[in-house]
């Protein structure tokens, strides 16, 4: 009978071909150049760290979901993204067990405990990194120069800037920093490749320009005022994890505001915190912690930045 | 020439699938042997039948009427014998009192049907009377009685009329063809509406993806100073009244308000052309152009169909199905309503019959919201669909009110873009119903 054959579900009857997998795949594509660069700069060790981290993230996600009797969603690729991002935040010297533990923590405690994708309030990869940093600070701060650099500089440019590194270490040139031939975490060294990846995500409408532009812009303005010149400012922009943080971590959907105005406020907040930590705090780097702090503020920001509705008051 | 299109903020760009029918000239549908004419085809009070079973009726004869102001008369679309008056399924989803007429095959026109005179000589009162008597309702979908819309309270000064030729719903091309083939009727209708409202500015708003319609309408109004074609950026839901007013004039209709609050009245282009035709011929609203389309239709067409013809018959005239159909929709894919059966009549508000294939009708299981914010960006009202939907699913309806749930126009843009395929409009609709019910209770 016709009645039983026709579907009568509610409108709209067409859907865009947008999907979570496609979005995550785009993020992975955007991270690819920096990944290749990290292998180029730090050798096969980079590859091993990323693979270990990703495997741990995916297996942990599947296990958690199996235990909690939820549908297994590793196919949505989001665990892979978390795994890559966590590994990108490690120096190439870290032992392989570290990303394994870090990713397992990131997925189990940072994501699945809260209900899985989209439900967590802090960025899982950054949560994983924070735990590793708290437990094994020495291992997490052991930087080496990229392959093929003669002078074995073992401190990051930001550490040199801050004066926490051994005296006598030279700042690398700006170009070196821009292309990433500097000591640092494996995925965050090449500013230019991360920017290209970020622009790809903006063009593909995976992320909005608002968070990265507000974030990087704020850091730039504060650095320019405090340093007084463009070169000084550039070090704060291109050294350290700012680009990775601004384009790939701060823009994490679940933990950043959804409102357009909220995104700007969030970006500015992260920028101010980053510079405060870098200038006044105990660490030379401040990107991870400032994003984590802003993650916590996200629900509040969202609440107070509800857009003005069409034809009405707020 | 102004080629910059007007538009509004938000909205989406669904693929429009109009190729299927946009080149197909309007064809007269085969005359039906039986029509089932619902006594309510509009928002407002249902009509009472003016005829009895066994009575002979002619095409254009008034067969249903209501004393209520918010209502629209119903006319017979054919000549023949009243076979039955009773409850039948309709596209609205519920059973409605209908008059069933069996054709005598002659299509004799009723004596009351005669030309109304020249538009320039007709007075304002004459025109509003014609509109009221002839059973005009908005033919864009909502089906609001036209004479009500054209009777604003005295304190509301109307500055302009916008004729809505946006037709932003994917697949539909009825309005597009009307502008191409009936541009004279559109002009006469527009003049009549302007006269009724005493305005001297009229825009015919058309999306830029219909360049031929823009050309034709431009030519048709070339010598008329106060009617102008406004080009719109193609975007959904550009055809929504408030979006349209905003795009064309920059004015913003306040939340909870009506177009007349900002001095505007919007009329669908199909309604306008029919009005032009009624003034010329005297024939009331007894037929309309319907786009019959979709990948499961063998030969998609734009058909001029008599009101009361069954969907089934209309579909058969398009060669039937090309494969097993999954969904039959009354209207477009964004806001149309899926039907359980094709044994329902075409009414004044039936802008399209869309048949999707089994594959196209599959509904994907919703996944977790990933908070990507795409629904927020797409919402033309600037609501936060993800929050509204979440609160609704938690039965926190009072809170949805704080997030302005009642302002949602149910355009479906949010559901359309959601990568997690969440049923956003569905849950928001539930919240709207709850909030509205609560308000009604409170005001009692
Ligand atoms: S579009 Fe869907 S997944 Fe994205 S925020 Fe809205 S509801 Fe969530
Ligand atoms: S919330 Fe309502 S108005 Fe906004 S996009 Fe969704 S359906 Fe349209």
Short mmCIF file of C-alpha atoms in Angstrom, two decimals, chain B residues 113-432:
data_model
loop_
_atom_site.label_atom_id
_atom_site.label_comp_id
_atom_site.label_asym_id
_atom_site.label_seq_id
_atom_site.Cartn_x
_atom_site.Cartn_y
_atom_site.Cartn_z
CA UNK B 113 -17.85 35.24 -14.27
CA UNK B 114 -17.32 38.29 -16.46
CA UNK B 115 -14.53 40.80 -17.03
CA UNK B 116 -14.17 43.31 -14.20
CA UNK B 117 -13.20 46.29 -16.32
CA UNK B 118 -10.07 48.26 -16.92
CA UNK B 119 -7.60 48.48 -14.04
CA UNK B 120 -7.25 52.24 -14.44
CA UNK B 121 -10.98 52.77 -14.03
CA UNK B 122 -11.53 50.40 -11.14
CA UNK B 123 -11.85 52.04 -7.75
CA UNK B 124 -10.09 50.89 -4.64
CA UNK B 125 -13.30 49.47 -3.17
CA UNK B 126 -14.04 47.54 -6.37
CA UNK B 127 -10.68 45.88 -6.27
CA UNK B 128 -10.80 44.86 -2.63
CA UNK B 129 -14.25 43.47 -3.33
CA UNK B 130 -12.97 41.45 -6.27
CA UNK B 131 -10.17 40.08 -4.12
CA UNK B 132 -12.53 39.15 -1.32
CA UNK B 133 -15.20 37.61 -3.55
CA UNK B 134 -12.77 35.65 -5.71
CA UNK B 135 -11.23 33.75 -2.81
CA UNK B 136 -7.67 35.04 -2.92
CA UNK B 137 -5.11 33.56 -0.57
CA UNK B 138 -1.35 33.77 -0.59
CA UNK B 139 -0.20 31.26 -3.18
CA UNK B 140 3.36 31.09 -1.92
CA UNK B 141 2.59 28.49 0.71
CA UNK B 142 1.25 30.02 3.93
CA UNK B 143 -2.17 30.68 2.42
CA UNK B 144 -3.23 33.80 4.27
CA UNK B 145 -6.43 35.42 2.95
CA UNK B 146 -5.29 38.25 0.68
CA UNK B 147 -8.00 40.79 1.47
CA UNK B 148 -7.01 40.67 5.14
CA UNK B 149 -3.42 41.43 4.27
CA UNK B 150 -4.57 44.30 2.10
CA UNK B 151 -6.69 45.88 4.85
CA UNK B 152 -4.14 47.38 7.22
CA UNK B 153 -5.47 49.40 10.15
CA UNK B 154 -5.82 53.11 9.38
CA UNK B 155 -2.88 54.16 11.57
CA UNK B 156 -0.45 52.02 9.58
CA UNK B 157 0.79 53.95 6.61
CA UNK B 158 1.99 51.65 3.84
CA UNK B 159 4.90 53.01 1.79
CA UNK B 160 5.51 50.21 -0.64
CA UNK B 161 4.41 46.91 -2.02
CA UNK B 162 6.88 44.15 -2.73
CA UNK B 163 5.87 41.50 -5.23
CA UNK B 164 7.69 38.37 -4.14
CA UNK B 165 9.25 36.60 -7.11
CA UNK B 166 12.25 35.36 -5.15
CA UNK B 167 11.18 31.70 -5.22
CA UNK B 168 14.14 30.65 -3.12
CA UNK B 169 12.87 27.12 -2.39
CA UNK B 170 15.00 24.65 -4.35
CA UNK B 171 13.22 22.74 -7.15
CA UNK B 172 10.25 25.11 -7.52
CA UNK B 173 9.86 27.07 -10.75
CA UNK B 174 6.14 27.94 -10.89
CA UNK B 175 6.70 31.61 -10.02
CA UNK B 176 9.64 31.79 -12.39
CA UNK B 177 7.49 30.58 -15.30
CA UNK B 178 4.64 32.88 -14.32
CA UNK B 179 6.95 35.89 -14.56
CA UNK B 180 8.15 34.73 -17.96
CA UNK B 181 4.77 33.88 -19.41
CA UNK B 182 2.32 36.08 -17.54
CA UNK B 183 4.22 39.28 -17.02
CA UNK B 184 1.21 41.34 -18.12
CA UNK B 185 -0.99 39.73 -15.49
CA UNK B 186 1.68 40.40 -12.88
CA UNK B 187 1.70 44.08 -13.83
CA UNK B 188 -2.08 44.39 -13.71
CA UNK B 189 -2.16 42.60 -10.38
CA UNK B 190 0.61 44.79 -8.98
CA UNK B 191 -1.23 47.94 -10.05
CA UNK B 192 -4.39 46.68 -8.38
CA UNK B 193 -2.59 45.97 -5.12
CA UNK B 194 -0.95 49.40 -5.20
CA UNK B 195 -4.32 50.99 -5.71
CA UNK B 196 -5.88 49.12 -2.82
CA UNK B 197 -3.11 50.22 -0.48
CA UNK B 198 -2.76 53.72 -1.87
CA UNK B 199 0.97 53.38 -2.40
CA UNK B 200 3.05 54.69 -5.22
CA UNK B 201 6.08 52.46 -4.96
CA UNK B 202 6.23 48.83 -5.92
CA UNK B 203 9.21 46.50 -6.21
CA UNK B 204 9.14 43.20 -8.00
CA UNK B 205 11.81 41.25 -6.19
CA UNK B 206 13.55 38.48 -8.14
CA UNK B 207 16.63 36.41 -7.36
CA UNK B 208 19.51 36.94 -9.75
CA UNK B 209 19.57 33.28 -10.75
CA UNK B 210 16.50 33.98 -12.91
CA UNK B 211 17.99 36.49 -15.37
CA UNK B 212 15.32 35.81 -18.00
CA UNK B 213 12.54 36.58 -15.52
CA UNK B 214 14.33 39.77 -14.51
CA UNK B 215 14.63 40.79 -18.17
CA UNK B 216 10.99 40.02 -18.93
CA UNK B 217 9.63 41.81 -15.90
CA UNK B 218 11.91 44.78 -16.51
CA UNK B 219 10.53 45.09 -20.00
CA UNK B 220 6.98 44.77 -18.73
CA UNK B 221 7.38 47.69 -16.30
CA UNK B 222 9.64 49.81 -18.53
CA UNK B 223 7.03 52.48 -19.09
CA UNK B 224 5.69 52.45 -15.55
CA UNK B 225 7.49 54.88 -13.26
CA UNK B 226 6.58 53.53 -9.88
CA UNK B 227 7.12 49.81 -10.42
CA UNK B 228 10.70 48.63 -10.32
CA UNK B 229 12.47 45.28 -10.48
CA UNK B 230 14.73 44.63 -7.47
CA UNK B 231 17.45 42.03 -7.98
CA UNK B 232 18.22 39.77 -5.06
CA UNK B 233 21.22 37.61 -4.26
CA UNK B 234 20.13 33.98 -4.62
CA UNK B 235 19.96 32.67 -1.11
CA UNK B 236 17.57 30.72 1.06
CA UNK B 237 15.23 31.94 2.70
CA UNK B 238 15.32 35.11 0.64
CA UNK B 239 11.62 34.75 -0.15
CA UNK B 240 10.58 35.04 3.48
CA UNK B 241 8.61 38.28 3.88
CA UNK B 242 10.74 39.84 6.57
CA UNK B 243 14.00 38.88 4.87
CA UNK B 244 12.68 40.27 1.62
CA UNK B 245 11.69 43.61 3.14
CA UNK B 246 15.07 43.85 4.79
CA UNK B 247 16.90 43.04 1.56
CA UNK B 248 14.91 45.41 -0.65
CA UNK B 249 14.40 48.38 1.65
CA UNK B 250 16.81 47.89 4.52
CA UNK B 251 13.92 48.10 6.97
CA UNK B 252 13.75 45.61 9.81
CA UNK B 253 10.39 44.20 10.84
CA UNK B 254 10.47 44.06 14.65
CA UNK B 255 10.32 40.72 16.42
CA UNK B 256 6.67 39.69 16.74
CA UNK B 257 5.68 42.45 14.30
CA UNK B 258 4.16 42.42 10.85
CA UNK B 259 5.45 43.85 7.56
CA UNK B 260 2.90 46.65 7.81
CA UNK B 261 4.67 47.86 10.97
CA UNK B 262 7.48 49.09 8.75
CA UNK B 263 5.17 50.27 5.98
CA UNK B 264 5.48 47.28 3.70
CA UNK B 265 3.14 44.70 2.22
CA UNK B 266 4.45 41.63 0.42
CA UNK B 267 2.47 39.64 -2.12
CA UNK B 268 3.53 36.47 -3.85
CA UNK B 269 3.99 36.83 -7.61
CA UNK B 270 1.63 33.92 -8.35
CA UNK B 271 -1.13 35.55 -6.33
CA UNK B 272 -0.46 38.84 -8.12
CA UNK B 273 -0.65 37.28 -11.58
CA UNK B 274 -3.85 35.43 -10.70
CA UNK B 275 -5.33 38.72 -9.51
CA UNK B 276 -4.39 40.32 -12.82
CA UNK B 277 -6.11 37.47 -14.62
CA UNK B 278 -9.22 37.67 -12.44
CA UNK B 279 -9.59 41.39 -13.18
CA UNK B 280 -9.27 40.72 -16.90
CA UNK B 281 -11.58 37.68 -17.07
CA UNK B 282 -13.59 37.65 -13.86
CA UNK B 283 -12.58 34.06 -13.15
CA UNK B 284 -12.03 33.50 -9.42
CA UNK B 285 -9.20 31.38 -8.01
CA UNK B 286 -9.98 27.93 -9.39
CA UNK B 287 -6.59 26.88 -10.70
CA UNK B 288 -2.93 27.46 -10.07
CA UNK B 289 0.52 26.68 -11.47
CA UNK B 290 2.14 23.72 -9.75
CA UNK B 291 5.74 22.58 -10.27
CA UNK B 292 5.71 18.79 -10.41
CA UNK B 293 9.30 17.71 -10.06
CA UNK B 294 11.98 15.63 -8.39
CA UNK B 295 14.22 12.78 -9.48
CA UNK B 296 11.48 10.20 -9.02
CA UNK B 297 9.15 11.97 -11.49
CA UNK B 298 9.47 10.70 -15.03
CA UNK B 299 8.79 13.97 -16.78
CA UNK B 300 8.92 17.02 -14.50
CA UNK B 301 6.60 19.86 -15.57
CA UNK B 302 4.97 23.13 -14.65
CA UNK B 303 1.25 22.46 -14.82
CA UNK B 304 -1.77 24.72 -14.60
CA UNK B 305 -3.95 22.56 -12.38
CA UNK B 306 -7.59 22.93 -11.35
CA UNK B 307 -8.03 23.15 -7.59
CA UNK B 308 -9.23 19.83 -6.24
CA UNK B 309 -7.36 17.62 -8.72
CA UNK B 310 -5.64 14.79 -6.87
CA UNK B 311 -1.88 14.67 -6.54
CA UNK B 312 -2.05 11.18 -8.01
CA UNK B 313 -3.61 12.43 -11.23
CA UNK B 314 -1.17 15.30 -11.53
CA UNK B 315 1.76 12.95 -11.06
CA UNK B 316 0.35 10.57 -13.69
CA UNK B 317 0.31 13.41 -16.18
CA UNK B 318 4.04 13.76 -15.68
CA UNK B 319 4.58 10.18 -16.80
CA UNK B 320 4.25 8.86 -13.27
CA UNK B 321 7.25 7.74 -11.28
CA UNK B 322 10.59 6.97 -12.86
CA UNK B 323 11.46 4.78 -9.89
CA UNK B 324 9.87 3.84 -6.63
CA UNK B 325 9.21 7.09 -4.78
CA UNK B 326 10.53 7.66 -1.28
CA UNK B 327 8.79 10.87 -0.37
CA UNK B 328 6.01 12.99 -1.82
CA UNK B 329 6.24 16.57 -0.63
CA UNK B 330 3.67 19.31 -0.84
CA UNK B 331 5.82 22.38 -1.54
CA UNK B 332 9.59 22.68 -1.69
CA UNK B 333 12.25 20.56 0.01
CA UNK B 334 13.05 23.12 2.71
CA UNK B 335 9.63 23.88 4.14
CA UNK B 336 7.27 21.55 2.33
CA UNK B 337 5.32 18.85 4.11
CA UNK B 338 5.85 15.16 3.32
CA UNK B 339 2.63 13.28 2.58
CA UNK B 340 1.52 9.79 3.48
CA UNK B 341 -0.60 9.44 0.36
CA UNK B 342 -1.07 11.02 -3.06
CA UNK B 343 -4.82 10.74 -2.66
CA UNK B 344 -5.07 14.40 -1.65
CA UNK B 345 -6.20 17.42 -3.65
CA UNK B 346 -4.17 20.31 -5.03
CA UNK B 347 -5.24 23.51 -3.23
CA UNK B 348 -4.57 27.22 -3.70
CA UNK B 349 -1.38 26.96 -1.65
CA UNK B 350 0.13 23.99 -3.52
CA UNK B 351 3.21 25.54 -5.12
CA UNK B 352 4.88 22.27 -5.90
CA UNK B 353 4.64 18.51 -5.77
CA UNK B 354 8.11 17.18 -5.19
CA UNK B 355 8.83 13.48 -5.34
CA UNK B 356 12.16 12.30 -3.99
CA UNK B 357 13.71 8.92 -4.68
CA UNK B 358 14.03 6.29 -1.99
CA UNK B 359 17.71 7.09 -1.67
CA UNK B 360 17.14 10.83 -1.34
CA UNK B 361 14.53 10.20 1.32
CA UNK B 362 16.82 8.34 3.66
CA UNK B 363 17.14 10.08 6.98
CA UNK B 364 20.55 9.92 8.60
CA UNK B 365 20.81 9.18 12.29
CA UNK B 366 21.65 12.35 14.22
CA UNK B 367 25.03 12.39 15.97
CA UNK B 368 26.39 14.47 18.84
CA UNK B 369 26.41 18.22 18.34
CA UNK B 370 30.04 19.14 17.78
CA UNK B 371 29.36 22.84 18.45
CA UNK B 372 30.70 23.83 15.08
CA UNK B 373 28.45 26.91 15.12
CA UNK B 374 27.33 26.42 11.52
CA UNK B 375 23.68 26.51 12.55
CA UNK B 376 24.26 29.82 14.32
CA UNK B 377 25.82 31.28 11.20
CA UNK B 378 23.02 30.02 8.97
CA UNK B 379 20.09 31.23 11.05
CA UNK B 380 18.55 34.26 9.34
CA UNK B 381 16.98 35.32 12.66
CA UNK B 382 20.37 35.11 14.42
CA UNK B 383 19.12 32.52 16.87
CA UNK B 384 21.28 29.80 18.39
CA UNK B 385 19.60 26.64 17.09
CA UNK B 386 22.00 24.29 18.88
CA UNK B 387 21.02 25.75 22.26
CA UNK B 388 17.30 25.93 21.45
CA UNK B 389 17.30 22.33 20.33
CA UNK B 390 19.28 21.14 23.33
CA UNK B 391 16.98 22.91 25.78
CA UNK B 392 13.93 21.59 23.96
CA UNK B 393 15.20 18.01 24.14
CA UNK B 394 15.69 18.49 27.88
CA UNK B 395 12.10 19.80 28.13
CA UNK B 396 13.41 23.15 29.38
CA UNK B 397 10.86 25.08 27.40
CA UNK B 398 10.85 28.16 29.62
CA UNK B 399 14.51 28.63 28.89
CA UNK B 400 13.96 28.35 25.16
CA UNK B 401 11.75 31.38 25.49
CA UNK B 402 14.69 33.36 26.84
CA UNK B 403 16.54 32.35 23.69
CA UNK B 404 13.66 33.72 21.58
CA UNK B 405 12.32 30.42 20.34
CA UNK B 406 9.11 32.05 19.10
CA UNK B 407 11.05 34.11 16.57
CA UNK B 408 12.11 30.98 14.68
CA UNK B 409 10.51 30.97 11.23
CA UNK B 410 11.09 27.22 10.81
CA UNK B 411 13.02 27.80 7.63
CA UNK B 412 15.15 24.72 8.24
CA UNK B 413 18.46 26.39 7.41
CA UNK B 414 19.97 25.14 10.67
CA UNK B 415 19.03 21.51 10.09
CA UNK B 416 20.21 21.79 6.50
CA UNK B 417 23.77 22.81 7.40
CA UNK B 418 24.29 20.68 10.51
CA UNK B 419 27.19 18.27 9.88
CA UNK B 420 25.92 16.04 12.68
CA UNK B 421 22.50 15.81 10.96
CA UNK B 422 20.71 16.88 14.11
CA UNK B 423 16.98 17.39 13.95
CA UNK B 424 17.14 21.01 14.96
CA UNK B 425 13.92 22.44 13.48
CA UNK B 426 11.97 19.44 14.66
CA UNK B 427 12.92 19.97 18.29
CA UNK B 428 12.58 23.74 18.01
CA UNK B 429 9.05 23.28 16.65
CA UNK B 430 8.17 21.26 19.73
CA UNK B 431 9.46 24.05 21.97
CA UNK B 432 7.53 26.66 20.00
#
